[in-house]
XYZ file of C-alpha atoms in Angstrom:
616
model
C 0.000 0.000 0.000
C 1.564 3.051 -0.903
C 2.288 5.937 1.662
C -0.202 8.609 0.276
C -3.371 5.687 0.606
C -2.116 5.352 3.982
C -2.284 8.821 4.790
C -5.453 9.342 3.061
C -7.133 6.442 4.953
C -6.204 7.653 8.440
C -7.424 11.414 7.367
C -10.985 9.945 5.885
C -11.376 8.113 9.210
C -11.118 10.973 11.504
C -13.387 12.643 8.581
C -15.588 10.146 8.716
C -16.045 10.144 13.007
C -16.107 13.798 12.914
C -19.159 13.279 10.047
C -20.835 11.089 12.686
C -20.624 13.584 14.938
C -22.061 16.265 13.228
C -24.667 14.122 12.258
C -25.938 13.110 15.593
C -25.599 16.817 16.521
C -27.714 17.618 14.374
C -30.435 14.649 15.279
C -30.302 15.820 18.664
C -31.075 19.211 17.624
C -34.391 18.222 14.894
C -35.300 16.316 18.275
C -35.327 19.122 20.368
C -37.063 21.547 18.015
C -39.981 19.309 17.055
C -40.531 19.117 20.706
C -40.648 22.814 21.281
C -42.849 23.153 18.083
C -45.073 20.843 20.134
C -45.272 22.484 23.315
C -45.800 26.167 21.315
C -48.284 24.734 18.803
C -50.133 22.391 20.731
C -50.936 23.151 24.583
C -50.071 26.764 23.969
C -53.051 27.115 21.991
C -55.701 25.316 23.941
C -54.306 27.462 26.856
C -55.332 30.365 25.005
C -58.727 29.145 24.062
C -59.663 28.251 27.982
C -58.397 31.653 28.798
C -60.916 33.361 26.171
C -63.267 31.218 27.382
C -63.453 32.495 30.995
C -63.143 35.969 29.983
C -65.803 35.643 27.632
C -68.071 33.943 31.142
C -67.177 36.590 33.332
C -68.082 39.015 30.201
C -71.429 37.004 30.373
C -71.608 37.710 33.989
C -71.526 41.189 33.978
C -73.730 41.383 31.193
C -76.515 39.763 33.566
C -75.456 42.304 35.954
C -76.458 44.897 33.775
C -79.976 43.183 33.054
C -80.307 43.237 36.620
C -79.916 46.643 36.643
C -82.758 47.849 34.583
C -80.046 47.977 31.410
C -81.790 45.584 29.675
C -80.594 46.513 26.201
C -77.103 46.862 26.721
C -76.842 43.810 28.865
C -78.676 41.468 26.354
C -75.893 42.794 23.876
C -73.094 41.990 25.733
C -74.343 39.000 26.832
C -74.322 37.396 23.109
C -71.112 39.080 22.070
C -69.601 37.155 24.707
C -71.967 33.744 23.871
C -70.223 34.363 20.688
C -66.761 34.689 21.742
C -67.443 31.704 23.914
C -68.874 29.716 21.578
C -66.212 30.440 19.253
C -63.156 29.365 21.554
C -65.130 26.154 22.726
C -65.081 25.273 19.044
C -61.708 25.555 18.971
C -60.397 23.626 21.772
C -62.513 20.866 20.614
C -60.313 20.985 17.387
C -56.902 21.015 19.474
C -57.742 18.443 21.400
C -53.748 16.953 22.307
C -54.678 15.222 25.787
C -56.964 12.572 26.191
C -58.941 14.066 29.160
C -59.725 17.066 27.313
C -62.269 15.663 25.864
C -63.840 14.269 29.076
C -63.640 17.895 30.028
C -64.865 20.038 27.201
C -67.859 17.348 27.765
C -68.626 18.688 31.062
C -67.825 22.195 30.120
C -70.377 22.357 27.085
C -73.200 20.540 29.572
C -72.413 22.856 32.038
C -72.234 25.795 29.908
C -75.596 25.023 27.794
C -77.421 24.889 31.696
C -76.018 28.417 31.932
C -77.322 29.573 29.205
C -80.868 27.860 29.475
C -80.445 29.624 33.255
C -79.843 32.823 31.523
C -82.089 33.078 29.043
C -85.474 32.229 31.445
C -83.755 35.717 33.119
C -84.049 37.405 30.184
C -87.279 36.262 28.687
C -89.108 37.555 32.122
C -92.877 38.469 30.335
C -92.962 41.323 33.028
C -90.809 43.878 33.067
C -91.946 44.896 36.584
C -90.849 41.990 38.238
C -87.800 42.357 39.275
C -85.145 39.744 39.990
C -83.650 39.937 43.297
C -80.092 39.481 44.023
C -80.486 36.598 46.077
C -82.161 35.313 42.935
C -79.302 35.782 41.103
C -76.508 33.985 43.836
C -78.807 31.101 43.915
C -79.485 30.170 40.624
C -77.068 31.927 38.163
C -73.781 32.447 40.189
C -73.810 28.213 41.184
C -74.216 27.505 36.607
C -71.420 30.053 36.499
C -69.130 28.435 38.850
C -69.381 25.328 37.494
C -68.442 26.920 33.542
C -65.371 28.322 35.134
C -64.305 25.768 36.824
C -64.416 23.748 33.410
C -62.913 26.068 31.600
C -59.941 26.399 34.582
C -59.808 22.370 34.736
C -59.455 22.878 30.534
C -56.151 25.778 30.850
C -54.423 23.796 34.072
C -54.268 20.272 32.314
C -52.686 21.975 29.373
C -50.207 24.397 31.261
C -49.566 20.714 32.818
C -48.806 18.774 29.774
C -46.612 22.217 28.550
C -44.380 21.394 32.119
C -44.354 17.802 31.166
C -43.171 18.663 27.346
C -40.629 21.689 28.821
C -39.445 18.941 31.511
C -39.026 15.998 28.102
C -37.224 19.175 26.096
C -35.170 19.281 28.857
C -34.411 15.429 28.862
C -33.708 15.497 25.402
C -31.185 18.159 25.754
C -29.460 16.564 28.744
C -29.382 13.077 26.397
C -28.216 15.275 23.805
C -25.197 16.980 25.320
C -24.114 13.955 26.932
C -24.740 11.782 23.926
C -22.705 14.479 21.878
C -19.924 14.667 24.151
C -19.401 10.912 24.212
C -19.765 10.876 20.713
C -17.465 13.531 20.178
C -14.967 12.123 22.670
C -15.266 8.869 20.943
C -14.660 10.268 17.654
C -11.421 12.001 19.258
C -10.443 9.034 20.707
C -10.139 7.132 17.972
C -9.068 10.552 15.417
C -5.755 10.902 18.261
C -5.338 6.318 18.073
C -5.607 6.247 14.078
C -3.031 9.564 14.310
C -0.892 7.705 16.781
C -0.975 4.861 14.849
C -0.452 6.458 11.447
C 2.548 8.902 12.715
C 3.994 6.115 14.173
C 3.834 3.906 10.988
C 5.515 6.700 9.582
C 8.162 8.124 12.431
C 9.158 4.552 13.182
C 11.064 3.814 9.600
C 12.299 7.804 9.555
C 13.525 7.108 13.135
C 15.500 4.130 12.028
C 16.713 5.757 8.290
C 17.438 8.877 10.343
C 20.081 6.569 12.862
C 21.051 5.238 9.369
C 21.697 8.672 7.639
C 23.950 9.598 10.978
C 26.158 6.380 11.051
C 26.898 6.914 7.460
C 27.687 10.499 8.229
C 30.188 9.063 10.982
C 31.801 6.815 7.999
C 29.824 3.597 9.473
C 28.925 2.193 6.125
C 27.776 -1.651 7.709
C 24.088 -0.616 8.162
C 21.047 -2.370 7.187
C 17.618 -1.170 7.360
C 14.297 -3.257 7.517
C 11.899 -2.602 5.064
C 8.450 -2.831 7.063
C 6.898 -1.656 4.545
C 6.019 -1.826 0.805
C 5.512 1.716 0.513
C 7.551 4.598 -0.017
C 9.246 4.470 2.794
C 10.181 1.295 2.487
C 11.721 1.791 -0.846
C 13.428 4.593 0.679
C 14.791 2.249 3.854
C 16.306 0.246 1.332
C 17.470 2.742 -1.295
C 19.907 4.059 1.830
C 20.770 0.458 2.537
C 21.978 -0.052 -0.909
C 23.492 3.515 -0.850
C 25.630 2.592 2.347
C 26.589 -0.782 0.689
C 28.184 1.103 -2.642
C 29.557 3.874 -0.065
C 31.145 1.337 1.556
C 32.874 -0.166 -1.778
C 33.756 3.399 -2.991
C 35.339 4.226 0.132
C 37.471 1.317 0.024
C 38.351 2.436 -3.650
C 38.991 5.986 -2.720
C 41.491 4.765 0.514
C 43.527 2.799 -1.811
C 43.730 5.762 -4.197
C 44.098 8.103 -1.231
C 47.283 6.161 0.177
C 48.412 5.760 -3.143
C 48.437 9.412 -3.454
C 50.104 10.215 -0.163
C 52.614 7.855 -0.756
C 53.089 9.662 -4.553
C 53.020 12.969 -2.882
C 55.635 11.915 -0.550
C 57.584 10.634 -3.130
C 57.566 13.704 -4.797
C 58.179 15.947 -2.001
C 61.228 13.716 -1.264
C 62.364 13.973 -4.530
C 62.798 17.646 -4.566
C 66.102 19.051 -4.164
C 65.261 22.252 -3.178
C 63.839 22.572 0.659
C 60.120 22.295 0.565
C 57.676 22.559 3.780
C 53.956 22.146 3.762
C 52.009 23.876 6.470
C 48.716 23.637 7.355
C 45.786 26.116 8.192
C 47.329 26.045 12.065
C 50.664 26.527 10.942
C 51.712 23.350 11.689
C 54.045 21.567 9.617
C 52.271 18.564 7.434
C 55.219 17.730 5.294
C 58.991 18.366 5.070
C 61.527 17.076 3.131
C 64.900 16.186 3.705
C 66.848 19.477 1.811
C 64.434 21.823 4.451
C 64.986 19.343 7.361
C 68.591 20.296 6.931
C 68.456 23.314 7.157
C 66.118 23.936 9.920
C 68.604 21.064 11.227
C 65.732 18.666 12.439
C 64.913 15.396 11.154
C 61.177 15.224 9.182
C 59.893 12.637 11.769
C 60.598 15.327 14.721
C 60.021 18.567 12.300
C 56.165 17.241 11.301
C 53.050 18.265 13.720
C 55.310 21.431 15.192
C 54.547 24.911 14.768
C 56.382 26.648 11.877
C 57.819 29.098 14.342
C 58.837 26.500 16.619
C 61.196 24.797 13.865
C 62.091 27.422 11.887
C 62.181 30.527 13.698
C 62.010 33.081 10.859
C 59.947 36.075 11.487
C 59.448 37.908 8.329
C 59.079 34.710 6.424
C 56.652 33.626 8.770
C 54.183 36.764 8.345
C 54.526 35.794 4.736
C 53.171 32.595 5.010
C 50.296 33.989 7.379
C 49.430 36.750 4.846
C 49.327 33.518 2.142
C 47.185 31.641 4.757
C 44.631 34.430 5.545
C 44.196 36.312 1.526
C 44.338 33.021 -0.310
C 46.792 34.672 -2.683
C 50.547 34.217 -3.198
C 52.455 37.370 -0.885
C 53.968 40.347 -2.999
C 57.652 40.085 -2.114
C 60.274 42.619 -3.030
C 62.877 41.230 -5.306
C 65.589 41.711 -2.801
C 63.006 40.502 0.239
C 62.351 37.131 -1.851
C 66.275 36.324 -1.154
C 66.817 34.716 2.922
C 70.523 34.158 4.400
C 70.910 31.474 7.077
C 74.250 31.294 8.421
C 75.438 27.383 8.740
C 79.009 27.364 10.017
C 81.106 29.749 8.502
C 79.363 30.166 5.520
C 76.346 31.915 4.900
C 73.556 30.289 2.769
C 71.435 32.107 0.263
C 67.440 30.682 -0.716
C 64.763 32.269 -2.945
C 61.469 31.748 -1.168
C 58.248 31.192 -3.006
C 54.845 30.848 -0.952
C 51.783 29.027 -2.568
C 48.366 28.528 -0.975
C 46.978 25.620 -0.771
C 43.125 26.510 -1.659
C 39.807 24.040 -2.472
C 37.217 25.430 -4.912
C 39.773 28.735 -4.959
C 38.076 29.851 -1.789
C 38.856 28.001 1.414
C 42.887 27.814 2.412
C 43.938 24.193 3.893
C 47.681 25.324 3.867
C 50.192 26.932 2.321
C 53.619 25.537 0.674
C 56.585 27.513 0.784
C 59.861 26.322 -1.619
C 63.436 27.150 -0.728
C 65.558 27.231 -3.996
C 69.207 27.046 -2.954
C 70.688 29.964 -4.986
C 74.059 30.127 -2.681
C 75.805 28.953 -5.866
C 74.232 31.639 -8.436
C 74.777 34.136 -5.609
C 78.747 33.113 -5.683
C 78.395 33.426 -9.736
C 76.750 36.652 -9.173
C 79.056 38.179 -7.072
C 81.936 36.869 -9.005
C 80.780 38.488 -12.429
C 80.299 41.666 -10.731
C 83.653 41.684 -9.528
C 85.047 40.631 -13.007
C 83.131 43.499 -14.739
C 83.934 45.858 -12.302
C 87.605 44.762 -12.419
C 87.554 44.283 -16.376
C 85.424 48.122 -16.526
C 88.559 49.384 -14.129
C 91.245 48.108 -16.130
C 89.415 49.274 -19.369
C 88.657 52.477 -18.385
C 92.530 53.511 -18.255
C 93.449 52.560 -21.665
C 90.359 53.771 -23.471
C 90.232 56.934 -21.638
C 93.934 57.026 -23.213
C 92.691 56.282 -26.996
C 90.044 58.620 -26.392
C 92.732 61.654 -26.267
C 95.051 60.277 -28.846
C 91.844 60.360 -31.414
C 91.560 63.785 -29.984
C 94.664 64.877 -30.418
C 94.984 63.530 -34.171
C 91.916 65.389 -34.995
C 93.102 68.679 -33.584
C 96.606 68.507 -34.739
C 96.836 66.370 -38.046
C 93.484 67.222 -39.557
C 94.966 69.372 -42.463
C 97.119 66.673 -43.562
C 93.911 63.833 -43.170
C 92.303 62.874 -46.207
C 88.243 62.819 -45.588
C 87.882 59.500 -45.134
C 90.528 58.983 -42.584
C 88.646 62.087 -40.738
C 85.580 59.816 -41.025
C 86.838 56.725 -39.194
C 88.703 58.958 -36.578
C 85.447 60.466 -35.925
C 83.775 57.148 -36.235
C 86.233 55.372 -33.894
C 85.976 58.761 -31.117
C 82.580 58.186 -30.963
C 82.831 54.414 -30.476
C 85.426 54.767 -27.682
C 82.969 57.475 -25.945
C 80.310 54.662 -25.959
C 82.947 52.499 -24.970
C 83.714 54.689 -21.792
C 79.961 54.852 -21.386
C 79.488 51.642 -20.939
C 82.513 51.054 -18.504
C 81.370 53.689 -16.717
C 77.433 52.534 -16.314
C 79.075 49.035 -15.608
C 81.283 50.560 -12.944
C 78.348 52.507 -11.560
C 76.465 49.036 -11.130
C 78.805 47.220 -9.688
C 79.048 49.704 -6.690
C 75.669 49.954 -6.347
C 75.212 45.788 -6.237
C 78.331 45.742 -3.908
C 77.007 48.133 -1.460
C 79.580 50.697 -2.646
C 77.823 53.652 -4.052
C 77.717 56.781 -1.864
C 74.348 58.293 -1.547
C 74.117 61.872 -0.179
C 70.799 61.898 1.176
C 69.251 65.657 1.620
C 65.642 67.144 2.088
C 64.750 68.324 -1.472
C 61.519 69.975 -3.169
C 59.877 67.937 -5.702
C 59.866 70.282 -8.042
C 63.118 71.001 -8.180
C 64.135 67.317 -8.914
C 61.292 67.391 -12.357
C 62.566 70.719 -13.110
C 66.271 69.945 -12.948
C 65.918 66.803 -14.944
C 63.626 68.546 -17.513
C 65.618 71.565 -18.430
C 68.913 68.918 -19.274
C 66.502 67.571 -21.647
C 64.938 70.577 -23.263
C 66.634 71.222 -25.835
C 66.799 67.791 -27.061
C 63.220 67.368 -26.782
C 62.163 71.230 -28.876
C 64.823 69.466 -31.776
C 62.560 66.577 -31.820
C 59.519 69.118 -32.070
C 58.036 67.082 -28.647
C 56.007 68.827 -25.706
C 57.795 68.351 -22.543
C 55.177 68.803 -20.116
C 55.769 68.926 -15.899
C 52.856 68.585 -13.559
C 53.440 69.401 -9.727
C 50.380 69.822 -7.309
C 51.319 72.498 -4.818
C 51.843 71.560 -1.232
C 53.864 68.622 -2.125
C 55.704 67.496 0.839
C 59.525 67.024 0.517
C 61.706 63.838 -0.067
C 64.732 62.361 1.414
C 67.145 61.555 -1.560
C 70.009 61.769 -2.944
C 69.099 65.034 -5.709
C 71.820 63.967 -8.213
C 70.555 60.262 -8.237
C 66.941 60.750 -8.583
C 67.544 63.446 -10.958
C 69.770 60.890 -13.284
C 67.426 58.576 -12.850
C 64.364 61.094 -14.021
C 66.747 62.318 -16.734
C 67.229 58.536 -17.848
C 63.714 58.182 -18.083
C 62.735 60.854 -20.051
C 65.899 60.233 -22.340
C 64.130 56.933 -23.005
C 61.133 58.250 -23.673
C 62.444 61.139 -26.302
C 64.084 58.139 -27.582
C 60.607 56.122 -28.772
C 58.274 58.939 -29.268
C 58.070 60.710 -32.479
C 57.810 63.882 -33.715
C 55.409 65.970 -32.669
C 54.539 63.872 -29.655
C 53.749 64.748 -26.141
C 56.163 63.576 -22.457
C 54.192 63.969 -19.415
C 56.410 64.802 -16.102
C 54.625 64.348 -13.054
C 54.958 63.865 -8.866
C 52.222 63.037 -6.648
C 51.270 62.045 -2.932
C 50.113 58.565 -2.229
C 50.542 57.644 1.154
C 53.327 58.027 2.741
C 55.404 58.394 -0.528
C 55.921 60.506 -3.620
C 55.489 58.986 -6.971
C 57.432 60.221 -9.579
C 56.042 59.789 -13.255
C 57.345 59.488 -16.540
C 54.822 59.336 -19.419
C 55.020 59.224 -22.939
C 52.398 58.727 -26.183
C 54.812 56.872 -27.645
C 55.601 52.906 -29.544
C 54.982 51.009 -26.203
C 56.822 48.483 -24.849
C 55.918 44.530 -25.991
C 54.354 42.992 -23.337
C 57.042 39.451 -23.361
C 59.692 42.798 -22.468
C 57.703 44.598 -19.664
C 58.323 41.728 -17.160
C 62.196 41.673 -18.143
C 62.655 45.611 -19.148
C 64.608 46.650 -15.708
C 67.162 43.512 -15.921
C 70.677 43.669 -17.016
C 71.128 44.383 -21.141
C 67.800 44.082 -21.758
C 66.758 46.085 -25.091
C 63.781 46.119 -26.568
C 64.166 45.156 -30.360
C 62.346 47.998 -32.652
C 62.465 48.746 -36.317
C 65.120 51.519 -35.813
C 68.069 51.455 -33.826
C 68.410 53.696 -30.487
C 71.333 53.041 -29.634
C 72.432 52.350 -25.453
C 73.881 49.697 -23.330
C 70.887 48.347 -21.571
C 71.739 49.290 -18.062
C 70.193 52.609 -17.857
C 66.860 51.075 -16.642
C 68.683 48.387 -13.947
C 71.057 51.421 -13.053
C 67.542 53.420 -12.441
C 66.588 50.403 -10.271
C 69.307 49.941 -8.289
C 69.187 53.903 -7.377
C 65.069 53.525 -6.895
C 65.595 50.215 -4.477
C 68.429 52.007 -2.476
C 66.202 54.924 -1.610
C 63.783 51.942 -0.470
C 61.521 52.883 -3.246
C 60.009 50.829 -5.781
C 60.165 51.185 -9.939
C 57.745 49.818 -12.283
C 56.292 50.561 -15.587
C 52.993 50.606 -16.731
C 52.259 50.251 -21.136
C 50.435 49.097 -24.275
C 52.181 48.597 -27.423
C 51.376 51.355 -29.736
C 49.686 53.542 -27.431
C 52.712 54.823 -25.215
C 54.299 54.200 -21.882
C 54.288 55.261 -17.916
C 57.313 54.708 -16.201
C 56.895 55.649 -12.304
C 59.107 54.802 -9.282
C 58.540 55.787 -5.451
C 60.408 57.811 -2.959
C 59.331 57.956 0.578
C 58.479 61.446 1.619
C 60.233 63.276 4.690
C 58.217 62.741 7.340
C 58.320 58.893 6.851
C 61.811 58.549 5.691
C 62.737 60.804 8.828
C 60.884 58.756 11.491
C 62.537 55.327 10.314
C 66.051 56.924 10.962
């Protein structure tokens, strides 16, 4: 039997005893008003017609009265008028009869009523009007008649105001049996409305009970559950629906735990199989996974290392507030360049590792941990410093002799130019002005490799804004009016000041807009521009220019990095990292911001005084 028939049935039962009820309500009720429609119609009325009747008597009474009194006229009148009325009620009870002894009665009255009248009438037909009637007369043989019509008519009104007590006294009988009979109806009907509810929500709780114990166990990973079907109905299917669902969980998690070791044990593999330190934290910041290149250098083995705070093994600070930045935004940490480089002393040697942070993220929303890699880059550090003191060693030793060739060319020109044919004055020229780039060069690459060795002096002053834009644009004025370009410069007033080193932000601002005269045609437009934005001043370069390919913007501030256009510019391609260095030793940043073809926006930060002043 399905579930809805079963519900159905146990609803058209209650409807059913609540039916009942109303029907034998409304029994109860016909009852009652048939039996006031019987005391109303019935006794009611032959009450009324025994009370006319002894008014109309006593009206026959007084009539005589008056014929006693010499009113012979007027009492003969009234006396008929109330015959009449008499006559006329009398007729009328005897067609209402309801009680057997009004008959018996209105048989007596109508004998005792016609002596009356015979009585009355030898009164009235008295042949001489002079004799007169005495009232003595009148007590003892009218008055007695008279009595004897009344008391009919009063036996005739008290047996039906009697039967009218004995109907009100059954109405009230009927409603007694009524209410009672109603309310143990009606408590019947509820009894067995709240047992076929009881039954039918316990029919129906019962399995839900059990599939709801079922539901919880298979929550808890208890997949050995079996329901019994009581049932053919829904429910039942449902019971064992979730009993074959927990069978099938049951295989699939024994599927997925093979796969799920087989995984960990990849995973480990893999992490063990890194060379570079990797350590795998967890939302808690406790460490889930180390391998054996980042035990060593926290110098704890991965058995001891795993389940310990990250702080509590490796007890790096800044690198720590990295990973809880990772942990909390979901998002890989902006690092400086310089700040994405750690040193850990081991011994006597000091240790150099690139750091990158990764979080670990489900459905790119909730973190579960975060992975941070150690690259050992001790080696390219050694390289590093070792080609910087090569160039700066090779740029020394150049710089002697070509400054040397450089005034020899000179000197030739000056002194021997007469005797020169032109195209010997051509490659003297030509060869000056490749030993100027020459010195150029050595000199940028000296320049470089004192500022990546820590060896460039910086003169650090309290300087205007304005004064570092205007310096750097009036070098390049001329240069820019030959190239028929607007050289525009944009200061807001009120521009706090900066702590920098003038001549270094100025050569870098004067490399920058070199660049940009460089790639922007004639006729174009150079924006110059310094603003407020926090707690530092950006300084802005911007051009309408060619634009910069977007595989060269990531690249464009390395080493010898030149971007490849249809005509050449010319340069060494250290201007940019030079203007980087300078930027990042001011503890500034540098970036640049362009589309090909539409132009470019080279900016870098400086911190303004205030700021700058407070961290010394």
């Amino acid at each position: 039997m399905r579930l809805k028939t079963k519900i159905l049935m146990g609803y058209g039962a209650v409807l059913a005893l609540t039916i009942l009820v109303c029907s034998w309500g409304v029994i109860n009720l016909r009852r009652l008003g048939r039996s006031s429609e019987a005391i109303l119609q019935e006794n009611y009325q032959s009450i009324r017609y025994a009370e006319s009747m002894i008014d109309a008597i006593g009206y026959q009474d007084n009539a005589i009265l008056l014929f006693l009194l010499k009113d012979r006229e007027q009492g003969r009148k009234q006396f008929l008028d109330s015959q009449v009325q008499f006559l006329l009620s009398f007729e009328r009870a005897e067609g209402n009869i309801t009680i057997p002894q009004e008959r018996e009665i209105l048989n007596t009255l109508e004998r005792r009523y016609q002596d009356y009248i015979a009585t009355a009438e030898q009164v009235q037909q008295s042949s001489d009007p002079q004799t007169e009637l005495s009232i003595d007369d009148y007590y003892e043989t009218l008055q007695p008649s008279l009595k004897l019509v009344r008391e009919s008519s009063i036996a005739l009104r008290e047996i039906n105001k009697e039967a009218m007590q004995i109907a009100s006294q059954n109405t009230q009988r009927i409603s007694q049996q009524a209410i009672w009979s109603t309310i143990l109806a009606g408590g019947t009907a509820a009894g067995l409305g709240l047992g076929f509810s009881f039954i039918l929500a316990n029919r129906l709780v019962r399995p839900l009970r059990k599939m709801t114990r079922a539901t919880e166990q298979i929550s808890e990973g208890n997949y050995d559950i079996e329901i019994d079907s009581l049932s053919n109905d829904e429910l039942g299917v449902l019971a064992w629906e979730i009993t074959t669902m927990s069978q099938k969980l049951k295989a699939f998690q024994a599927l997925n735990v093979e796969k799920v070791i087989a995984e960990k044990q990849r995973s480990e593999a893999i992490i063990l199989s890194i060379s570079d330190g990797l350590i795998v934290v967890d939302s808690e910041f406790k460490i889930i996974a180390i391998n054996q290149a980042a035990a060593r250098l926290v110098k704890t083995p991965e058995k001891i290392a795993a389940g310990n705070h990250f702080l509590d093994i490796f007890n790096h600070q800044t690198l720590y507030e990295y990973i809880k930045r990772t942990a909390q935004t979901g998002k890989p940490p902006e690092i400086d360049e310089k700040e994405s480089v750690i040193s850990v002393e081991k011994g006597k040697n000091t240790l150099y590792y690139r750091i990158s942070i990764t979080p670990v993220t489900v459905n790119s929303d909730k973190v579960l941990g975060v992975v941070l890699l150690l690259q050992d880059i001790t080696k390219l550090k050694e390289l590093d410093r070792l080609k910087s003191e090569f160039v700066a060693t090779a740029s020394h030793e150049l710089r002697t002799p070509l400054t040397g060739m450089a005034m020899s060319i000179n000197l030739l020109l000056e002194t021997t130019q007469e005797k020169l044919s032109d195209r010997e004055i051509e490659l003297l020229q030509a060869a000056e002005e490749d030993v100027e780039r020459l010195r150029g060069l050595v000199n940028d690459l000296l320049d470089l490799s004192k500022i990546e060795s820590g060896r460039l002096e910086m003169e650090f002053s309290e300087v205007e804004a304005d004064f570092l834009l205007e310096k750097a644009v009036s070098a390049l004025q001329i240069q820019a009016e030959e190239k028929q370009i607007e050289l525009l410069q944009h200061v807001p007033e009120n521009l706090p000041q900066v702590r920098a080193d003038p001549n270094k932000i100025v050569w870098v601002l004067t490399n920058l807009i070199a660049n940009a005269l460089r790639y922007t045609e004639v006729g174009g437009e150079i924006q110059v521009s310094a603003y407020k934005k926090g707690t530092w001043i950006q300084f802005s370069v911007e051009d309408n220019g060619e634009g910069i390919p977007w595989e060269y913007q990531s690249k464009i501030f390395d080493k010898f990095v030149q971007v490849k256009t249809e005509k050449d510019v010319g340069g060494s391609g250290l201007g940019l990292a030079i203007c980087k260095e300078m930027v990042q030793a001011h503890g500034g940043k540098i970036w640049v911001d362009s589309t090909p073809g539409e132009g470019s926006t080279f900016a870098f930060s400086v911190p303004v005084v205030s700021d700058r002043g407070s961290s010394n």
